[in-house]
Short mmCIF file of N, CA and C in Angstrom, two decimals:
data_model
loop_
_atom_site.label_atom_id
_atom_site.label_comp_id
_atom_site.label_asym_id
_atom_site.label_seq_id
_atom_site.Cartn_x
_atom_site.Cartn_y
_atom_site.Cartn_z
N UNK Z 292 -43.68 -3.13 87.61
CA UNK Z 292 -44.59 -3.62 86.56
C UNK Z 292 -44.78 -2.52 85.53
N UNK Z 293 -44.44 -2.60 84.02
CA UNK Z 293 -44.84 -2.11 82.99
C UNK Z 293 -45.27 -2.58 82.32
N UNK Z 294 -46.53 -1.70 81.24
CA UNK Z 294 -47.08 -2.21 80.34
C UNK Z 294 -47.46 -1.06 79.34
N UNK Z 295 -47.07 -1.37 78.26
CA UNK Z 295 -46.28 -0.32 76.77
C UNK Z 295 -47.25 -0.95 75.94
N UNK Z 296 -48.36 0.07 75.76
CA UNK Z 296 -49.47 -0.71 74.29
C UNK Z 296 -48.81 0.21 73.27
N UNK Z 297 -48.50 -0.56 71.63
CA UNK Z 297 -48.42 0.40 70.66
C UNK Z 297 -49.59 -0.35 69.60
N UNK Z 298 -49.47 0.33 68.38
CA UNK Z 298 -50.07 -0.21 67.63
C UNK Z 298 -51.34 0.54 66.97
N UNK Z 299 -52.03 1.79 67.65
CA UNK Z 299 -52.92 2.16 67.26
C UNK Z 299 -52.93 3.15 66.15
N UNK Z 300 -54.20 3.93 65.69
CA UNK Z 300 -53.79 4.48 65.00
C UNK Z 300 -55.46 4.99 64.07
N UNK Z 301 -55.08 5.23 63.12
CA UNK Z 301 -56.45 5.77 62.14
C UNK Z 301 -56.84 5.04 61.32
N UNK Z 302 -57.79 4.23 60.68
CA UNK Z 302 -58.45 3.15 59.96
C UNK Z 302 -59.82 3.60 59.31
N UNK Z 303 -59.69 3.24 58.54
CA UNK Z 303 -61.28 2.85 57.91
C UNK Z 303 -62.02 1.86 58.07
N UNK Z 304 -63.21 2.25 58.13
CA UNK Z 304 -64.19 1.04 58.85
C UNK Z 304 -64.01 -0.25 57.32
N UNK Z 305 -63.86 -1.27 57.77
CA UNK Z 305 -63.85 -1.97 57.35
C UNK Z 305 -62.16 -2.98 57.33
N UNK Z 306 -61.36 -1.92 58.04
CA UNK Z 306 -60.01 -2.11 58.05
C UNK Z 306 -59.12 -3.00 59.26
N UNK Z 307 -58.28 -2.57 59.07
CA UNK Z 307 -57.61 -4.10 60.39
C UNK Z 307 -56.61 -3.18 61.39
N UNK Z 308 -56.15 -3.09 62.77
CA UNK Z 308 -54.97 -2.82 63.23
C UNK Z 308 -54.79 -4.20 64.35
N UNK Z 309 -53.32 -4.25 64.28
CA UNK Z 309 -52.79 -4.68 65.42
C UNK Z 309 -52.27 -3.90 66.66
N UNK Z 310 -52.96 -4.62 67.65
CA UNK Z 310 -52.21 -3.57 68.99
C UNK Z 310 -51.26 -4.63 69.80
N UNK Z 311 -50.58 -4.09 70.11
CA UNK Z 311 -49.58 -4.69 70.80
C UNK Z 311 -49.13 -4.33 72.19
N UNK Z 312 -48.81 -5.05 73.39
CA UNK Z 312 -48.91 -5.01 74.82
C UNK Z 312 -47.63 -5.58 75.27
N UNK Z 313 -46.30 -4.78 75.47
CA UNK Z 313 -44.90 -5.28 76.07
C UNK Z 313 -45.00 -4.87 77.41
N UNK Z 314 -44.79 -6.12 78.26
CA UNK Z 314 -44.87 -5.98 79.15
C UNK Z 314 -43.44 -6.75 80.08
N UNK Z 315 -43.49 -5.49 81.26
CA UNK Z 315 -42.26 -5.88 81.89
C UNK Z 315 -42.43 -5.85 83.67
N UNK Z 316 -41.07 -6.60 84.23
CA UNK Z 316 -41.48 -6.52 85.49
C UNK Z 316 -42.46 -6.95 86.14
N UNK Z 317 -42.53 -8.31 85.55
CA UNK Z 317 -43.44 -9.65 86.43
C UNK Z 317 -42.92 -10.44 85.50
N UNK Z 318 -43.52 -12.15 85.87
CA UNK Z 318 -43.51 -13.02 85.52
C UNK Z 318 -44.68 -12.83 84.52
N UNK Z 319 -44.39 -13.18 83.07
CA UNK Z 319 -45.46 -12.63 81.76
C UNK Z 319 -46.63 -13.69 81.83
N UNK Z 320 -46.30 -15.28 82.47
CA UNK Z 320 -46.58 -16.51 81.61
C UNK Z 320 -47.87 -16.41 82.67
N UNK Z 321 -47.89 -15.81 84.15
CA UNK Z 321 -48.14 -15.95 85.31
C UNK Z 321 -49.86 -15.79 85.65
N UNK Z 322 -50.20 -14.73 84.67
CA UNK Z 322 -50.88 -14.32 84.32
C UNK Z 322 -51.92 -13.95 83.05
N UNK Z 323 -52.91 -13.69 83.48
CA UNK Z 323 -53.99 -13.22 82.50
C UNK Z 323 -54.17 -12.05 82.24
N UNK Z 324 -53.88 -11.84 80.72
CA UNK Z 324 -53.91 -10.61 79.93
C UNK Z 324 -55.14 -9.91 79.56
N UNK Z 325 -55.50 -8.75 79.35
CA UNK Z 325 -56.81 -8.48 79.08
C UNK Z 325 -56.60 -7.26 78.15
N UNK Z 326 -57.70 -7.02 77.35
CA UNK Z 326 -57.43 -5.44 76.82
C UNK Z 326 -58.94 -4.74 77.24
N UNK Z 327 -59.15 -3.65 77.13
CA UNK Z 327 -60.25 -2.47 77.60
C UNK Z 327 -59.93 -1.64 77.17
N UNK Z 328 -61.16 -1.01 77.10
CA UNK Z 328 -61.58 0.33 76.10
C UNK Z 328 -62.02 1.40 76.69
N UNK Z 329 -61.75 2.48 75.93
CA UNK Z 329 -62.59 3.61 76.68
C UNK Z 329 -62.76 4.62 75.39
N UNK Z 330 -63.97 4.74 75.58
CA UNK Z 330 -64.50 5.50 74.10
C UNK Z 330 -65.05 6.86 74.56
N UNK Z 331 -64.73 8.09 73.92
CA UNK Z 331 -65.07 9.41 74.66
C UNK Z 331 -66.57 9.81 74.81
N UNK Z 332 -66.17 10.03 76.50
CA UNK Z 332 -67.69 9.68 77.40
C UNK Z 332 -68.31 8.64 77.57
N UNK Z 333 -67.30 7.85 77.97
CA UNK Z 333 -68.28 6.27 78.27
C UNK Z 333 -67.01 5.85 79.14
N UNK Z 334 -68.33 5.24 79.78
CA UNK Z 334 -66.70 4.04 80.72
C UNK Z 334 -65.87 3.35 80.78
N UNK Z 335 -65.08 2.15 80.98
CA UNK Z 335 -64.51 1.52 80.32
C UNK Z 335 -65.61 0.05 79.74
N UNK Z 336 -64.50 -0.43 79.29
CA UNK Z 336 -65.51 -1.90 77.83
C UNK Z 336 -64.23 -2.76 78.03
N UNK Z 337 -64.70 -3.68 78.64
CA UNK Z 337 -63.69 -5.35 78.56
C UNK Z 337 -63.63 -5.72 77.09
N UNK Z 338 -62.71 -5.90 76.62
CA UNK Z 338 -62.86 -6.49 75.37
C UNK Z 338 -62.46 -8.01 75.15
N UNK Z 339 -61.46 -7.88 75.17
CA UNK Z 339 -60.69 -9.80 75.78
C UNK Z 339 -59.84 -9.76 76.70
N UNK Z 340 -60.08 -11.02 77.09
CA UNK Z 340 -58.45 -11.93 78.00
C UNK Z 340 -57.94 -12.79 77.38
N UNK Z 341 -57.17 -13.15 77.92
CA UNK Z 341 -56.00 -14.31 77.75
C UNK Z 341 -55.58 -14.98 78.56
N UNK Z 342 -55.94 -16.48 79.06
CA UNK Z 342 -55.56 -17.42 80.17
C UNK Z 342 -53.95 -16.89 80.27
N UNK Z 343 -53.34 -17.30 81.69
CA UNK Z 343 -51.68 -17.30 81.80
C UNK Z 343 -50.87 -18.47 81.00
N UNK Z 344 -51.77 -19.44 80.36
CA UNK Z 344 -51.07 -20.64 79.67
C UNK Z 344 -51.06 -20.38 78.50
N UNK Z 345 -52.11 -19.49 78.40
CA UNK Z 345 -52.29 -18.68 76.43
C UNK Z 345 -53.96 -19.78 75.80
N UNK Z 346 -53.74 -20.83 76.59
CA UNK Z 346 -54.97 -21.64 75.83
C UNK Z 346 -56.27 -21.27 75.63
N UNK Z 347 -56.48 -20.47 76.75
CA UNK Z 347 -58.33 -20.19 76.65
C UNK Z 347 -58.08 -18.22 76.29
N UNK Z 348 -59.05 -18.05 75.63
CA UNK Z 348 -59.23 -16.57 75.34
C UNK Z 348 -60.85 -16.47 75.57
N UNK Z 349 -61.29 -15.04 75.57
CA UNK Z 349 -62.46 -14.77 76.06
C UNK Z 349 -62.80 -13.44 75.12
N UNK Z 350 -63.89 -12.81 74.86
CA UNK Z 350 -64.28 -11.40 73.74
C UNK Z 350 -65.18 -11.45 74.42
N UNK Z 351 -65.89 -9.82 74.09
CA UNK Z 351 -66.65 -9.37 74.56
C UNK Z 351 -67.69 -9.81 73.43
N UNK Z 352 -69.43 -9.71 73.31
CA UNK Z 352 -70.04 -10.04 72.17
C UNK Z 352 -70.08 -8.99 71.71
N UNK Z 353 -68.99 -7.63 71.64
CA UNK Z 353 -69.44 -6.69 70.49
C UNK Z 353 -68.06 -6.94 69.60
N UNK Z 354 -67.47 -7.81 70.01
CA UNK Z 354 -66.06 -8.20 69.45
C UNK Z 354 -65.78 -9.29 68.69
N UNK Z 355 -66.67 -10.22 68.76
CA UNK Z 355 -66.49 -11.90 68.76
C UNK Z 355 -66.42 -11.75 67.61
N UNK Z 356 -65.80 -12.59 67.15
CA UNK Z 356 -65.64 -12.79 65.69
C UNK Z 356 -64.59 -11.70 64.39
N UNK Z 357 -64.41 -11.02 65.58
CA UNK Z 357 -63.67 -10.05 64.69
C UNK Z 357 -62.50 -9.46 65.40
N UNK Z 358 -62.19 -9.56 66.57
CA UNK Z 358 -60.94 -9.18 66.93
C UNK Z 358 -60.15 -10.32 67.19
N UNK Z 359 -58.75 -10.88 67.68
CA UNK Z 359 -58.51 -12.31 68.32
C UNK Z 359 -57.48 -11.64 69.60
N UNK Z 360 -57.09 -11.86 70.38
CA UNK Z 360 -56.29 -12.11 71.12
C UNK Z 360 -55.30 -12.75 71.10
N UNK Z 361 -54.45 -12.81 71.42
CA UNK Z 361 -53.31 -13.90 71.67
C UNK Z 361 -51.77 -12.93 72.16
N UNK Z 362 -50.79 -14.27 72.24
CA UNK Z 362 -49.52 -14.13 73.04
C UNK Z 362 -48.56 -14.36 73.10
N UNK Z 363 -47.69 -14.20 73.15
CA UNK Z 363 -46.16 -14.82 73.09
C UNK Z 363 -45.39 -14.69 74.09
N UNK Z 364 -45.44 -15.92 75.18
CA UNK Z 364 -44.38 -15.32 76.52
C UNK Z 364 -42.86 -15.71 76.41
N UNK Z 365 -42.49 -15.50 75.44
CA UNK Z 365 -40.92 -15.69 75.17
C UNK Z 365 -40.38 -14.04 74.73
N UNK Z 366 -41.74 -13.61 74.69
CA UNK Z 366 -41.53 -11.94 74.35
C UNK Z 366 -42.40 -10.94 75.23
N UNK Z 367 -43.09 -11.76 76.23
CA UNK Z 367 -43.58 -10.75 77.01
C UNK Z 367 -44.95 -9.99 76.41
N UNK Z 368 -45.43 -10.45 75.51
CA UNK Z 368 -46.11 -9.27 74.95
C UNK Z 368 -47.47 -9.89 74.07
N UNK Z 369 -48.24 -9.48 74.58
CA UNK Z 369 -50.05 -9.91 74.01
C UNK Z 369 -50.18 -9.23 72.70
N UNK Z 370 -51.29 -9.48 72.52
CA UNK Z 370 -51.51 -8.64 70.83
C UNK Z 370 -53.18 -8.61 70.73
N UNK Z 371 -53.64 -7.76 70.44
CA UNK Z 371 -55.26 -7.75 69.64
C UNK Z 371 -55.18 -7.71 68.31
N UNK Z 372 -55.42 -8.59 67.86
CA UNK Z 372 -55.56 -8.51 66.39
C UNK Z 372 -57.13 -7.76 66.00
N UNK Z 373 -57.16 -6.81 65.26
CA UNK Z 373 -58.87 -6.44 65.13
C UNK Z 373 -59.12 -6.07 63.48
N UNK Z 374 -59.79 -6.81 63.07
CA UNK Z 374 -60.00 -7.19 61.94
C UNK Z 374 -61.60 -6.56 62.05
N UNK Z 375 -62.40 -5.80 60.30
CA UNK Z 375 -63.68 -5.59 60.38
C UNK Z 375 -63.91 -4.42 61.31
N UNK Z 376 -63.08 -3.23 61.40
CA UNK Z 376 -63.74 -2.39 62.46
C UNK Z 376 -64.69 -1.75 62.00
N UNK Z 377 -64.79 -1.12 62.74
CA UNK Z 377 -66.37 -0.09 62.73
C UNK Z 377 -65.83 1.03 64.03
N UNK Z 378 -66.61 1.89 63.26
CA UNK Z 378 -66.68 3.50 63.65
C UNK Z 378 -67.09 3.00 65.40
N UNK Z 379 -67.57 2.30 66.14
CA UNK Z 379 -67.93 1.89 67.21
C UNK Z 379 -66.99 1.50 68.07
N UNK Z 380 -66.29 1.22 67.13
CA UNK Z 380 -64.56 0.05 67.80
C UNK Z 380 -63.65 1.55 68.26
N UNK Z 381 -63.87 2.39 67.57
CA UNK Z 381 -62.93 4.13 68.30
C UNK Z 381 -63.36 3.97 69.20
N UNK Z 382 -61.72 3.70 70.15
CA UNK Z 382 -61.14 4.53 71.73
C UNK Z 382 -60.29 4.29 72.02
N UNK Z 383 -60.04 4.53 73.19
CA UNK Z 383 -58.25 4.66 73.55
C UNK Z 383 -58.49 2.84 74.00
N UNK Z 384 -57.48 1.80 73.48
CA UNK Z 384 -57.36 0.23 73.68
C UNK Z 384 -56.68 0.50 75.27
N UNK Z 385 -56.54 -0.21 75.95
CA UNK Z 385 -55.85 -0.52 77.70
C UNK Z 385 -55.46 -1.44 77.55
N UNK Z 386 -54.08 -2.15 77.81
CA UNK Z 386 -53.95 -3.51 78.36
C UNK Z 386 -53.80 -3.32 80.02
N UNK Z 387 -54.15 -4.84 80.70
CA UNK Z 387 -54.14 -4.18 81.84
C UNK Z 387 -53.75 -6.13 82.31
N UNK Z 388 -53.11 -5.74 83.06
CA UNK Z 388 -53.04 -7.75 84.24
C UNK Z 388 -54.07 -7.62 85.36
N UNK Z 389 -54.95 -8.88 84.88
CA UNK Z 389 -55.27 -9.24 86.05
C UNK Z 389 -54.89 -9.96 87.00
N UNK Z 390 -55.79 -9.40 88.62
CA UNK Z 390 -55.13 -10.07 89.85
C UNK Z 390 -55.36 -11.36 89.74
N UNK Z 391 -54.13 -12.51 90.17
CA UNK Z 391 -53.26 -13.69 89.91
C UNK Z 391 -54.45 -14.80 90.48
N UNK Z 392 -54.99 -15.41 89.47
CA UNK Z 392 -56.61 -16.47 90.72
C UNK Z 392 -57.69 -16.10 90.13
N UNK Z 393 -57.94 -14.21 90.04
CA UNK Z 393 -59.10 -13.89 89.79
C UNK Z 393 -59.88 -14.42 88.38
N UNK Z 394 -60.69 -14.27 88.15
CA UNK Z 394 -61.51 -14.79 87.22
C UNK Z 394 -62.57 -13.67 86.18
N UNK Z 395 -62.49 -12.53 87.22
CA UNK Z 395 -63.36 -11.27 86.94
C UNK Z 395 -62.98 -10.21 85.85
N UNK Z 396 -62.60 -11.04 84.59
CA UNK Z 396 -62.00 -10.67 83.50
C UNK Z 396 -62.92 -9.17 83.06
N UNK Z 397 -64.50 -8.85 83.18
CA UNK Z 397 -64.69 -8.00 82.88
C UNK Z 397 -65.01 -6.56 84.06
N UNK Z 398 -64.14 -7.00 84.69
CA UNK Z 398 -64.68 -5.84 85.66
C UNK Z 398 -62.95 -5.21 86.32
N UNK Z 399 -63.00 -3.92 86.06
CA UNK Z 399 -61.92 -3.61 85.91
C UNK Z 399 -61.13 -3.08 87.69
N UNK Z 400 -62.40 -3.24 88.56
CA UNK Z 400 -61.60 -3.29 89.74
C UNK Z 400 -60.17 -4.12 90.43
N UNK Z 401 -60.95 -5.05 89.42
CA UNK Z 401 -59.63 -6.22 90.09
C UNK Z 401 -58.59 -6.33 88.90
N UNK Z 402 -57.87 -5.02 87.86
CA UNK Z 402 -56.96 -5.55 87.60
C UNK Z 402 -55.76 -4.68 88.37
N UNK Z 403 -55.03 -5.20 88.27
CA UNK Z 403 -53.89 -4.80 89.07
C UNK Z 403 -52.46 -3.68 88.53
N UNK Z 404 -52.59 -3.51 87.09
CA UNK Z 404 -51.71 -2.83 86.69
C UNK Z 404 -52.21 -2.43 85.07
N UNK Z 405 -51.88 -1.06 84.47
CA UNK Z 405 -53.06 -0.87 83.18
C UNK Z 405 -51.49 0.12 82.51
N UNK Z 406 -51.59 -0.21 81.06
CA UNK Z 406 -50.61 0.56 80.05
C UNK Z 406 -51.25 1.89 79.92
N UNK Z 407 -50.26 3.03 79.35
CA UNK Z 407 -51.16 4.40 79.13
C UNK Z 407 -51.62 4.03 78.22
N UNK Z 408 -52.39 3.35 77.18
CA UNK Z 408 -53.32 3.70 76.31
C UNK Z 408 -52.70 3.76 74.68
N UNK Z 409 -53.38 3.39 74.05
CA UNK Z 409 -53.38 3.46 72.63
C UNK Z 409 -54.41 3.80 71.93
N UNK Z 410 -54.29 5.01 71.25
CA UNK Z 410 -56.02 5.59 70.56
C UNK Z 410 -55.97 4.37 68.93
N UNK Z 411 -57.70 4.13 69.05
CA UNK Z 411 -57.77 3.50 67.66
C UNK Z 411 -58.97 4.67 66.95
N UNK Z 412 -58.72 4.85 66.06
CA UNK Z 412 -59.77 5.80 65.54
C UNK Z 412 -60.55 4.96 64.24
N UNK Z 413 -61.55 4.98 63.63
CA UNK Z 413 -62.10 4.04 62.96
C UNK Z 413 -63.01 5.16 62.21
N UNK Z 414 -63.00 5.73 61.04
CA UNK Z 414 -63.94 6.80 60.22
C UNK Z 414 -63.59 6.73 58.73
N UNK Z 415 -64.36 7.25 58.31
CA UNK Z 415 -64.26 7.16 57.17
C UNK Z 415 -63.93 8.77 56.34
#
């Protein structure tokens, strides 16, 4: 199982990045995608999932409305779209799979496999 986030990078608050999540070595469709955060000195932060069918998505409420989720399993690979950041939205992004059933989208015990990381920085 791999999972390759790119996409991050330096922004101005008010600005947009896409992150991106290629993932290899499972079945892509099988599963539920998630991304998480980790902002320096703090723990991690669920941000969204992604059903294994792609239909239902989920945000955190410091996200709603301004980041989206989504997927493409003909390519293996999720995406955060994040639109409107803020200086708050800086930290390293995670994609990570959760375990196959589970439901416990924000709690990061139960995911089963996590990308090294993509820093988003957000300043002005």
């Amino acid at each position: 199982v791999q999972l390759v986030e790119s996409g991050g990078g330096m922004v101005q608050p008010g600005g947009s990045l896409r992150l991106s999540c290629a993932a290899s070595g499972f079945t892509f469709s099988n599963y539920d995608m998630s991304w998480v955060r980790q902002a320096p000195g703090k723990g991690p932060e669920w941000v969204s999932s992604i059903s294994p069918g792609r239909s239902y998505t989920y945000y955190a409420d410091s996200v709603k409305g301004r980041f989206t989720v989504s997927a493409d399993n003909a390519k293996n690979t999720v995406y955060l779209q994040m639109d409107r950041l803020r200086p708050e939205d800086t930290a390293v992004y995670y994609c990570g799979r959760l375990q196959r059933g589970s439901f416990y989208y924000s709690r990061t015990q139960y995911y089963e496999a996590w990308g090294q990381g993509t820093q988003v920085s957000v300043s002005s």
